[in-house]
Amino acid sequence: MELPIQYTEKMKKLLGDEYSKYLESFEESRYFGLRVNSLKLTPEMFRDKNVFSLTSVPWCREGFYYAGEQRPSKHPYYHAGLYYLQEPSAMSPGAILPIQPGERVLDVCAAPGGKSTQLGARLQGEGILVANDISAGRAKALLKNIELFGIRNSVVMSEPPERLKERLPNFFDKILIDAPCSGEGMFRKEPDMVKSWNEEMLAFCQKEQGGILEACAGMLRPGGMMLYSTCTFAVEENEKSISDFLERHQEFSLVPIEKENGFSAGMGALPQCARLYPHKIKGEGHFLALMQKTEEGNQGLTLEETGEKEKDILPYLEFEKEVLKIKLSGTFKIFGDSLYLLSEGMPAMKGLRVLRTGWQLGTLKKGRFEPSQAFAMGLSQGEVTNVEDFSLADDRVIRYLKGETVEADGKEGWTLVCVDSFPLGWAKRQGGRLKNKYAVGWKWE
């Protein structure tokens, strides 16, 4: 790979004697990773299934390397939301930010959803995850991945960070900023990125990063923590962006990140930060800075969504009584013809570009309720009365995922279709056949 002269000079200065080892890493194959969805099973349970050849990613408990010739994206377990395909280094921000169930968490540059699904799984269904991306197009991919993972307690939106700051001041306990950057750390994985690299791009990214940091500072509650990450080596976009931010915000301080598993210290006066280099770890390049806001000040107050009256959701309540073994509790809200279940403390989002608020249960039309794909993915087999659980070896699994009608005797009516006890979607059983209700845009191709 031919690297720009300006870039090679910068890297020689940055790495010194290690530069030759860094260059040698380009001759090595990239690493492939997947991260297990801990909302559905433990990493140990997934490994014991022996569907792929796996070795552990040392900085992420749920992370595994898999062999590049394997195709986990073409497997029923992928469609069951059991894992997310993610470059191993990209698992580090979501693993290092200390998330606790019940917290309010923001992923401000979230698409396509790798880090959001990681944060959402760590919340374990408690608290609120706001996953935002300024690009409405990219936010659609983000939404699908959050629904695939079965995350119930999320808001997916597409707003500039400055707009969120106006509506959600001092609101979040934790914020993840996976900032737009020049992508130097991804050159081995995506060689085409080399062609677009230049000094002007670095300057543009640094300006964008400063604006995002500024907006997020106002959204973090006193005592909260914020993790800034990039996939570049450029000091201008890493230590310089952070030091400039800290100069403007004396209420923030760096929290040291453990230097283990091949992690290196930040440059210059910021050794608390961490750098990941491809010649030192099994993964691509990354930068991490963890910061905490002082305890002084007040938690932000926001208007919460109000729920619907019981008479307005009667079709759903009839469905729940007939199809579910559980009774859902929370704030039921109708947007358009869709019914949602909101987490406690969900802020009112009127006036913002929101793709999804809470758990989409389904649609209310002409006095009837039709369950959604997101509803199926957020349930467990034991929460539904009528289940068709296919084994992985059953050819009806792939046929169902392709949208076909399949044969299966049993109780008629709405049925949750599963593979090895993990939900895939809905079907309506009639006359020994499952009329397929799998989401059209999700079908196996």
Short mmCIF file of C-alpha atoms in Angstrom, two decimals:
data_model
loop_
_atom_site.label_atom_id
_atom_site.label_comp_id
_atom_site.label_asym_id
_atom_site.label_seq_id
_atom_site.Cartn_x
_atom_site.Cartn_y
_atom_site.Cartn_z
CA MET A 1 0.00 0.00 0.00
CA GLU A 2 1.35 3.42 -0.97
CA LEU A 3 0.88 5.95 1.83
CA PRO A 4 0.92 9.76 1.36
CA ILE A 5 4.33 11.32 2.05
CA GLN A 6 2.87 13.80 4.55
CA TYR A 7 1.25 10.93 6.41
CA THR A 8 4.39 8.78 6.52
CA GLU A 9 6.45 11.70 7.85
CA LYS A 10 3.92 12.30 10.62
CA MET A 11 3.83 8.63 11.59
CA LYS A 12 7.63 8.38 11.65
CA LYS A 13 7.71 11.32 14.04
CA LEU A 14 4.92 9.84 16.14
CA LEU A 15 6.23 6.27 16.37
CA GLY A 16 10.00 6.72 16.11
CA ASP A 17 11.74 3.34 16.15
CA GLU A 18 8.38 1.53 16.04
CA TYR A 19 7.50 2.90 12.61
CA SER A 20 8.95 -0.10 10.75
CA LYS A 21 6.83 -2.49 12.86
CA TYR A 22 3.78 -0.36 12.10
CA LEU A 23 4.49 -0.65 8.37
CA GLU A 24 4.92 -4.40 8.69
CA SER A 25 1.39 -4.64 10.13
CA PHE A 26 0.03 -3.68 6.70
CA GLU A 27 1.36 -6.97 5.36
CA GLU A 28 -0.74 -8.89 7.89
CA SER A 29 -4.38 -9.79 7.38
CA ARG A 30 -6.99 -7.72 9.17
CA TYR A 31 -8.84 -9.20 12.13
CA PHE A 32 -12.54 -10.07 12.09
CA GLY A 33 -14.69 -9.81 15.19
CA LEU A 34 -18.18 -10.36 16.55
CA ARG A 35 -19.68 -9.23 19.83
CA VAL A 36 -22.24 -11.39 21.62
CA ASN A 37 -25.59 -9.87 22.60
CA SER A 38 -25.67 -10.23 26.39
CA LEU A 39 -29.39 -9.37 26.41
CA LYS A 40 -30.00 -12.81 24.93
CA LEU A 41 -27.17 -15.06 26.16
CA THR A 42 -23.76 -15.04 27.81
CA PRO A 43 -20.48 -15.16 25.85
CA GLU A 44 -19.84 -18.58 27.35
CA MET A 45 -23.21 -19.89 26.16
CA PHE A 46 -22.54 -18.64 22.66
CA ARG A 47 -19.05 -20.11 22.54
CA ASP A 48 -20.38 -23.47 23.69
CA LYS A 49 -22.62 -23.61 20.63
CA ASN A 50 -19.48 -24.18 18.50
CA VAL A 51 -20.95 -22.58 15.40
CA PHE A 52 -17.74 -20.65 14.66
CA SER A 53 -14.06 -20.94 15.49
CA LEU A 54 -13.66 -18.25 18.17
CA THR A 55 -10.93 -16.70 20.32
CA SER A 56 -11.55 -14.00 22.90
CA VAL A 57 -10.96 -10.28 22.38
CA PRO A 58 -9.03 -9.37 25.57
CA TRP A 59 -10.50 -5.87 26.11
CA CYS A 60 -14.15 -6.85 25.60
CA ARG A 61 -15.76 -9.69 27.56
CA GLU A 62 -18.44 -10.21 24.90
CA GLY A 63 -16.00 -9.96 21.98
CA PHE A 64 -14.54 -12.76 19.86
CA TYR A 65 -12.26 -13.04 16.84
CA TYR A 66 -13.45 -15.34 14.08
CA ALA A 67 -11.71 -16.61 10.96
CA GLY A 68 -12.12 -14.40 7.91
CA GLU A 69 -13.35 -17.23 5.69
CA GLN A 70 -16.34 -17.78 7.98
CA ARG A 71 -19.58 -15.91 7.22
CA PRO A 72 -21.48 -15.21 10.43
CA SER A 73 -23.69 -12.67 8.62
CA LYS A 74 -25.21 -15.62 6.71
CA HIS A 75 -26.36 -17.57 9.73
CA PRO A 76 -29.77 -17.79 11.45
CA TYR A 77 -28.20 -16.72 14.74
CA TYR A 78 -27.32 -13.38 13.15
CA HIS A 79 -30.99 -12.92 12.25
CA ALA A 80 -31.88 -13.82 15.84
CA GLY A 81 -29.73 -10.91 17.04
CA LEU A 82 -27.29 -13.07 18.98
CA TYR A 83 -24.25 -11.03 17.91
CA TYR A 84 -23.04 -7.95 16.08
CA LEU A 85 -20.18 -8.03 13.59
CA GLN A 86 -17.64 -5.47 14.76
CA GLU A 87 -13.97 -4.71 14.23
CA PRO A 88 -12.25 -5.75 17.51
CA SER A 89 -10.70 -2.36 18.34
CA ALA A 90 -14.09 -0.70 17.85
CA MET A 91 -15.36 -2.75 20.80
CA SER A 92 -13.06 -0.87 23.19
CA PRO A 93 -15.03 2.40 23.70
CA GLY A 94 -18.25 0.62 24.68
CA ALA A 95 -16.32 -1.75 26.94
CA ILE A 96 -14.37 0.98 28.76
CA LEU A 97 -17.19 3.49 29.38
CA PRO A 98 -18.56 2.26 32.76
CA ILE A 99 -22.27 1.70 32.05
CA GLN A 100 -24.65 0.67 34.83
CA PRO A 101 -28.25 -0.57 34.36
CA GLY A 102 -30.72 2.23 34.97
CA GLU A 103 -28.54 5.04 33.63
CA ARG A 104 -29.34 7.58 30.92
CA VAL A 105 -26.84 7.02 28.10
CA LEU A 106 -26.21 8.93 24.87
CA ASP A 107 -24.37 7.64 21.80
CA VAL A 108 -24.15 10.89 19.87
CA CYS A 109 -22.57 9.68 16.58
CA ALA A 110 -24.19 6.28 16.64
CA ALA A 111 -24.69 4.87 13.12
CA PRO A 112 -24.53 2.09 12.08
CA GLY A 113 -25.07 0.94 15.66
CA GLY A 114 -22.13 -1.20 16.80
CA LYS A 115 -21.43 0.84 19.90
CA SER A 116 -25.10 1.61 20.55
CA THR A 117 -26.01 -2.08 20.64
CA GLN A 118 -23.10 -2.62 23.01
CA LEU A 119 -24.26 0.17 25.34
CA GLY A 120 -27.87 -0.97 25.13
CA ALA A 121 -26.95 -4.53 26.06
CA ARG A 122 -24.98 -3.28 29.06
CA LEU A 123 -28.03 -1.38 30.32
CA GLN A 124 -29.83 -4.75 30.55
CA GLY A 125 -33.21 -3.23 29.77
CA GLU A 126 -33.05 -0.58 32.49
CA GLY A 127 -32.61 3.16 31.99
CA ILE A 128 -32.61 4.96 28.63
CA LEU A 129 -30.35 4.75 25.58
CA VAL A 130 -30.49 7.68 23.15
CA ALA A 131 -28.82 6.68 19.88
CA ASN A 132 -28.36 9.66 17.58
CA ASP A 133 -26.81 10.23 14.18
CA ILE A 134 -26.98 13.47 12.24
CA SER A 135 -27.46 11.54 8.98
CA ALA A 136 -31.08 10.43 8.64
CA GLY A 137 -30.05 7.80 6.08
CA ARG A 138 -27.44 6.26 8.36
CA ALA A 139 -29.86 6.42 11.28
CA LYS A 140 -32.12 3.92 9.49
CA ALA A 141 -29.36 1.29 9.65
CA LEU A 142 -28.85 2.22 13.29
CA LEU A 143 -32.53 1.62 14.01
CA LYS A 144 -32.52 -1.82 12.42
CA ASN A 145 -29.51 -2.95 14.44
CA ILE A 146 -31.05 -1.74 17.71
CA GLU A 147 -34.29 -3.56 16.91
CA LEU A 148 -32.39 -6.69 15.85
CA PHE A 149 -30.66 -6.73 19.23
CA GLY A 150 -34.03 -6.58 21.01
CA ILE A 151 -33.25 -3.33 22.87
CA ARG A 152 -36.51 -2.11 24.41
CA ASN A 153 -35.38 1.09 26.15
CA SER A 154 -34.01 3.24 23.34
CA VAL A 155 -34.66 6.41 21.38
CA VAL A 156 -33.28 6.53 17.83
CA MET A 157 -33.00 10.00 16.37
CA SER A 158 -31.24 12.19 13.83
CA GLU A 159 -30.32 15.63 15.15
CA PRO A 160 -27.23 17.86 15.33
CA PRO A 161 -25.67 17.57 18.81
CA GLU A 162 -26.24 21.30 19.36
CA ARG A 163 -29.99 20.76 18.99
CA LEU A 164 -29.94 17.93 21.54
CA LYS A 165 -28.08 20.18 23.98
CA GLU A 166 -30.96 22.68 23.85
CA ARG A 167 -33.51 20.00 24.76
CA LEU A 168 -31.55 17.73 27.11
CA PRO A 169 -29.26 19.87 29.31
CA ASN A 170 -27.42 18.02 32.10
CA PHE A 171 -29.55 14.95 31.31
CA PHE A 172 -27.18 12.04 30.69
CA ASP A 173 -25.15 9.93 33.11
CA LYS A 174 -22.84 8.66 30.36
CA ILE A 175 -22.06 9.88 26.85
CA LEU A 176 -20.10 8.14 24.09
CA ILE A 177 -18.61 10.29 21.33
CA ASP A 178 -17.29 8.14 18.49
CA ALA A 179 -16.19 11.25 16.64
CA PRO A 180 -15.94 11.70 12.87
CA CYS A 181 -12.25 11.56 11.99
CA SER A 182 -9.72 11.13 9.19
CA GLY A 183 -9.70 7.36 9.72
CA GLU A 184 -5.93 6.75 9.75
CA GLY A 185 -6.38 3.74 12.00
CA MET A 186 -8.53 2.00 9.38
CA PHE A 187 -6.06 2.17 6.47
CA ARG A 188 -5.26 -1.55 6.66
CA LYS A 189 -8.92 -2.57 6.90
CA GLU A 190 -10.16 -0.08 4.28
CA PRO A 191 -7.30 0.87 1.91
CA ASP A 192 -9.56 3.18 -0.11
CA MET A 193 -9.59 5.59 2.83
CA VAL A 194 -5.95 6.43 2.06
CA LYS A 195 -7.01 8.20 -1.14
CA SER A 196 -9.19 10.72 0.68
CA TRP A 197 -6.62 11.54 3.40
CA ASN A 198 -5.18 15.08 3.46
CA GLU A 199 -4.34 17.87 5.87
CA GLU A 200 -7.54 19.76 5.02
CA MET A 201 -9.57 16.76 6.12
CA LEU A 202 -7.75 16.68 9.44
CA ALA A 203 -8.56 20.36 10.04
CA PHE A 204 -12.22 19.84 9.12
CA CYS A 205 -12.55 16.83 11.45
CA GLN A 206 -10.88 18.67 14.32
CA LYS A 207 -13.40 21.49 14.00
CA GLU A 208 -16.31 19.03 13.95
CA GLN A 209 -14.91 17.21 16.99
CA GLY A 210 -14.67 20.45 18.96
CA GLY A 211 -18.31 21.27 18.25
CA ILE A 212 -19.51 17.81 19.27
CA LEU A 213 -17.48 17.86 22.49
CA GLU A 214 -18.88 21.30 23.32
CA ALA A 215 -22.47 20.18 22.85
CA CYS A 216 -21.99 16.98 24.85
CA ALA A 217 -20.41 18.87 27.75
CA GLY A 218 -23.74 20.62 28.25
CA MET A 219 -25.74 17.36 28.13
CA LEU A 220 -23.70 15.51 30.76
CA ARG A 221 -24.95 15.66 34.33
CA PRO A 222 -22.59 16.62 37.17
CA GLY A 223 -20.58 13.54 38.11
CA GLY A 224 -21.24 11.93 34.75
CA MET A 225 -18.63 10.44 32.44
CA MET A 226 -17.92 10.94 28.75
CA LEU A 227 -15.77 8.79 26.49
CA TYR A 228 -14.28 10.32 23.33
CA SER A 229 -12.95 7.97 20.68
CA THR A 230 -11.60 8.12 17.14
CA CYS A 231 -10.11 5.63 14.70
CA THR A 232 -7.21 7.91 13.77
CA PHE A 233 -3.63 8.42 14.96
CA ALA A 234 -3.54 12.16 14.31
CA VAL A 235 -2.57 14.09 17.45
CA GLU A 236 -4.58 17.05 16.14
CA GLU A 237 -7.78 14.99 16.31
CA ASN A 238 -6.94 13.15 19.51
CA GLU A 239 -4.82 14.71 22.26
CA LYS A 240 -5.12 18.21 20.77
CA SER A 241 -8.93 18.01 20.57
CA ILE A 242 -9.06 16.79 24.17
CA SER A 243 -6.55 19.30 25.58
CA ASP A 244 -8.37 22.17 23.85
CA PHE A 245 -11.64 20.95 25.34
CA LEU A 246 -10.18 20.63 28.84
CA GLU A 247 -8.79 24.16 28.65
CA ARG A 248 -12.29 25.45 27.93
CA HIS A 249 -13.94 23.22 30.54
CA GLN A 250 -12.22 23.20 33.89
CA GLU A 251 -15.14 21.18 35.27
CA PHE A 252 -13.86 18.13 33.36
CA SER A 253 -10.89 15.93 34.19
CA LEU A 254 -9.34 12.87 32.57
CA VAL A 255 -9.90 9.42 34.05
CA PRO A 256 -6.89 7.12 33.48
CA ILE A 257 -7.50 4.14 31.18
CA GLU A 258 -5.63 0.95 32.09
CA LYS A 259 -2.72 0.25 29.76
CA GLU A 260 -3.05 -3.48 29.28
CA ASN A 261 -3.68 -5.87 26.39
CA GLY A 262 -1.31 -3.86 24.18
CA PHE A 263 -2.86 -0.43 24.84
CA SER A 264 -0.40 2.48 24.74
CA ALA A 265 -0.45 5.75 26.70
CA GLY A 266 -1.68 8.98 25.16
CA MET A 267 0.91 11.37 23.75
CA GLY A 268 2.57 14.27 25.56
CA ALA A 269 0.77 15.60 28.62
CA LEU A 270 -2.18 13.22 28.28
CA PRO A 271 -0.88 9.76 29.25
CA GLN A 272 -4.27 9.02 30.85
CA CYS A 273 -5.65 8.49 27.34
CA ALA A 274 -5.13 5.25 25.42
CA ARG A 275 -3.89 4.52 21.91
CA LEU A 276 -4.38 1.27 20.06
CA TYR A 277 -1.85 0.49 17.30
CA PRO A 278 -2.19 -2.41 14.82
CA HIS A 279 1.40 -3.52 15.42
CA LYS A 280 0.72 -3.89 19.16
CA ILE A 281 -2.75 -5.44 19.26
CA LYS A 282 -4.91 -7.76 17.19
CA GLY A 283 -7.03 -5.00 15.72
CA GLU A 284 -6.98 -1.66 13.95
CA GLY A 285 -6.04 1.80 15.23
CA HIS A 286 -8.05 3.64 17.88
CA PHE A 287 -7.83 6.47 20.41
CA LEU A 288 -9.71 6.69 23.73
CA ALA A 289 -10.13 9.49 26.26
CA LEU A 290 -12.36 9.05 29.32
CA MET A 291 -13.46 12.22 31.15
CA GLN A 292 -15.57 13.00 34.20
CA LYS A 293 -17.55 16.12 35.07
CA THR A 294 -17.28 17.52 38.60
CA GLU A 295 -20.16 16.81 40.99
CA GLU A 296 -21.16 20.47 41.35
CA GLY A 297 -24.44 21.49 39.71
CA ASN A 298 -27.89 20.04 39.19
CA GLN A 299 -29.30 17.10 37.27
CA GLY A 300 -31.21 18.36 34.26
CA LEU A 301 -35.02 18.28 34.39
CA THR A 302 -36.99 17.44 31.25
CA LEU A 303 -40.63 16.98 30.39
CA GLU A 304 -41.59 13.32 30.27
CA GLU A 305 -43.95 11.67 27.81
CA THR A 306 -47.49 11.03 29.07
CA GLY A 307 -49.27 7.76 28.37
CA GLU A 308 -52.45 6.80 26.54
CA LYS A 309 -55.77 5.94 28.13
CA GLU A 310 -56.62 2.25 28.37
CA LYS A 311 -59.59 2.58 26.01
CA ASP A 312 -57.27 3.79 23.24
CA ILE A 313 -55.10 0.66 23.33
CA LEU A 314 -57.81 -2.00 23.81
CA PRO A 315 -56.82 -3.97 20.66
CA TYR A 316 -53.31 -4.33 22.07
CA LEU A 317 -54.60 -5.36 25.51
CA GLU A 318 -56.71 -8.07 23.87
CA PHE A 319 -53.62 -9.29 21.96
CA GLU A 320 -51.58 -9.27 25.17
CA LYS A 321 -54.18 -11.35 27.01
CA GLU A 322 -54.36 -13.90 24.21
CA VAL A 323 -50.73 -14.12 23.03
CA LEU A 324 -48.45 -13.16 25.93
CA LYS A 325 -47.74 -14.83 29.26
CA ILE A 326 -46.69 -11.47 30.72
CA LYS A 327 -48.38 -8.11 31.25
CA LEU A 328 -46.23 -5.23 30.06
CA SER A 329 -45.98 -2.20 32.31
CA GLY A 330 -44.81 1.30 31.48
CA THR A 331 -45.98 4.25 29.45
CA PHE A 332 -47.94 3.28 26.33
CA LYS A 333 -47.79 5.91 23.61
CA ILE A 334 -49.35 6.13 20.15
CA PHE A 335 -47.47 7.91 17.37
CA GLY A 336 -49.34 7.81 14.08
CA ASP A 337 -50.79 4.30 13.94
CA SER A 338 -47.94 2.71 15.91
CA LEU A 339 -48.03 1.75 19.58
CA TYR A 340 -44.88 2.09 21.69
CA LEU A 341 -43.89 1.19 25.22
CA LEU A 342 -41.69 3.87 26.78
CA SER A 343 -39.17 3.44 29.58
CA GLU A 344 -39.69 5.29 32.84
CA GLY A 345 -38.39 8.86 32.60
CA MET A 346 -38.42 8.92 28.79
CA PRO A 347 -38.13 12.58 27.76
CA ALA A 348 -40.69 14.22 25.51
CA MET A 349 -39.28 14.35 21.99
CA LYS A 350 -41.87 16.46 20.17
CA GLY A 351 -40.22 18.72 17.60
CA LEU A 352 -37.13 16.53 17.20
CA ARG A 353 -36.33 14.20 14.29
CA VAL A 354 -37.09 10.89 15.96
CA LEU A 355 -37.15 7.58 14.12
CA ARG A 356 -38.22 5.56 17.15
CA THR A 357 -39.15 6.34 20.76
CA GLY A 358 -39.13 3.30 23.02
CA TRP A 359 -40.13 -0.24 22.07
CA GLN A 360 -42.37 -0.39 19.00
CA LEU A 361 -45.01 -2.99 19.84
CA GLY A 362 -46.98 -2.82 16.61
CA THR A 363 -49.70 -1.01 14.72
CA LEU A 364 -53.30 -0.19 15.63
CA LYS A 365 -55.57 -0.28 12.59
CA LYS A 366 -59.37 -0.51 12.32
CA GLY A 367 -59.81 -1.91 15.80
CA ARG A 368 -57.09 -4.54 15.56
CA PHE A 369 -53.46 -4.84 16.64
CA GLU A 370 -50.64 -6.25 14.52
CA PRO A 371 -47.33 -6.92 16.33
CA SER A 372 -44.06 -5.54 14.95
CA GLN A 373 -40.72 -7.14 14.17
CA ALA A 374 -39.16 -5.08 16.98
CA PHE A 375 -41.73 -6.51 19.41
CA ALA A 376 -40.74 -10.07 18.49
CA MET A 377 -37.02 -9.38 18.86
CA GLY A 378 -37.45 -7.84 22.31
CA LEU A 379 -39.38 -10.80 23.71
CA SER A 380 -38.10 -14.10 25.01
CA GLN A 381 -39.60 -17.49 24.17
CA GLY A 382 -40.93 -17.89 27.70
CA GLU A 383 -42.98 -14.68 27.49
CA VAL A 384 -45.21 -15.90 24.64
CA THR A 385 -48.02 -18.47 24.80
CA ASN A 386 -47.83 -19.74 21.23
CA VAL A 387 -44.28 -20.52 20.02
CA GLU A 388 -42.85 -22.47 17.09
CA ASP A 389 -39.25 -23.28 17.99
CA PHE A 390 -37.26 -24.73 15.09
CA SER A 391 -33.89 -26.36 15.56
CA LEU A 392 -30.94 -24.84 13.72
CA ALA A 393 -30.81 -27.86 11.39
CA ASP A 394 -34.46 -27.52 10.35
CA ASP A 395 -34.68 -26.23 6.76
CA ARG A 396 -37.84 -24.32 7.69
CA VAL A 397 -35.65 -21.75 9.51
CA ILE A 398 -34.12 -20.45 6.27
CA ARG A 399 -37.43 -20.73 4.47
CA TYR A 400 -39.08 -18.62 7.15
CA LEU A 401 -36.27 -16.03 6.98
CA LYS A 402 -36.79 -15.83 3.21
CA GLY A 403 -40.42 -14.90 3.81
CA GLU A 404 -41.99 -18.23 2.79
CA THR A 405 -45.05 -19.87 4.29
CA VAL A 406 -44.00 -23.02 6.17
CA GLU A 407 -45.86 -26.02 7.52
CA ALA A 408 -46.16 -26.41 11.29
CA ASP A 409 -49.06 -27.87 13.25
CA GLY A 410 -50.14 -26.25 16.49
CA LYS A 411 -52.44 -23.72 18.10
CA GLU A 412 -53.85 -21.26 15.59
CA GLY A 413 -53.28 -17.54 15.80
CA TRP A 414 -50.27 -15.30 16.38
CA THR A 415 -47.09 -17.36 16.84
CA LEU A 416 -43.55 -16.37 17.78
CA VAL A 417 -41.13 -18.18 15.46
CA CYS A 418 -37.79 -19.07 17.07
CA VAL A 419 -34.56 -20.87 16.30
CA ASP A 420 -33.10 -22.82 19.22
CA SER A 421 -35.41 -20.79 21.54
CA PHE A 422 -34.28 -17.35 20.19
CA PRO A 423 -37.00 -15.23 18.49
CA LEU A 424 -36.83 -14.53 14.76
CA GLY A 425 -40.22 -12.91 14.17
CA TRP A 426 -43.99 -13.45 13.96
CA ALA A 427 -46.24 -15.71 11.96
CA LYS A 428 -49.98 -16.34 12.00
CA ARG A 429 -50.82 -20.03 12.16
CA GLN A 430 -53.82 -21.31 10.26
CA GLY A 431 -54.61 -24.81 9.03
CA GLY A 432 -51.20 -26.21 9.98
CA ARG A 433 -49.33 -23.48 8.12
CA LEU A 434 -47.44 -20.44 9.37
CA LYS A 435 -48.41 -17.37 7.37
CA ASN A 436 -45.14 -15.44 7.34
CA LYS A 437 -45.02 -12.02 9.06
CA TYR A 438 -41.24 -11.60 8.98
CA ALA A 439 -40.23 -8.00 8.24
CA VAL A 440 -39.89 -7.46 4.50
CA GLY A 441 -36.68 -5.44 4.74
CA TRP A 442 -35.01 -8.08 6.91
CA LYS A 443 -35.44 -11.11 4.65
CA TRP A 444 -32.63 -13.56 3.96
CA GLU A 445 -31.01 -12.91 0.58
#
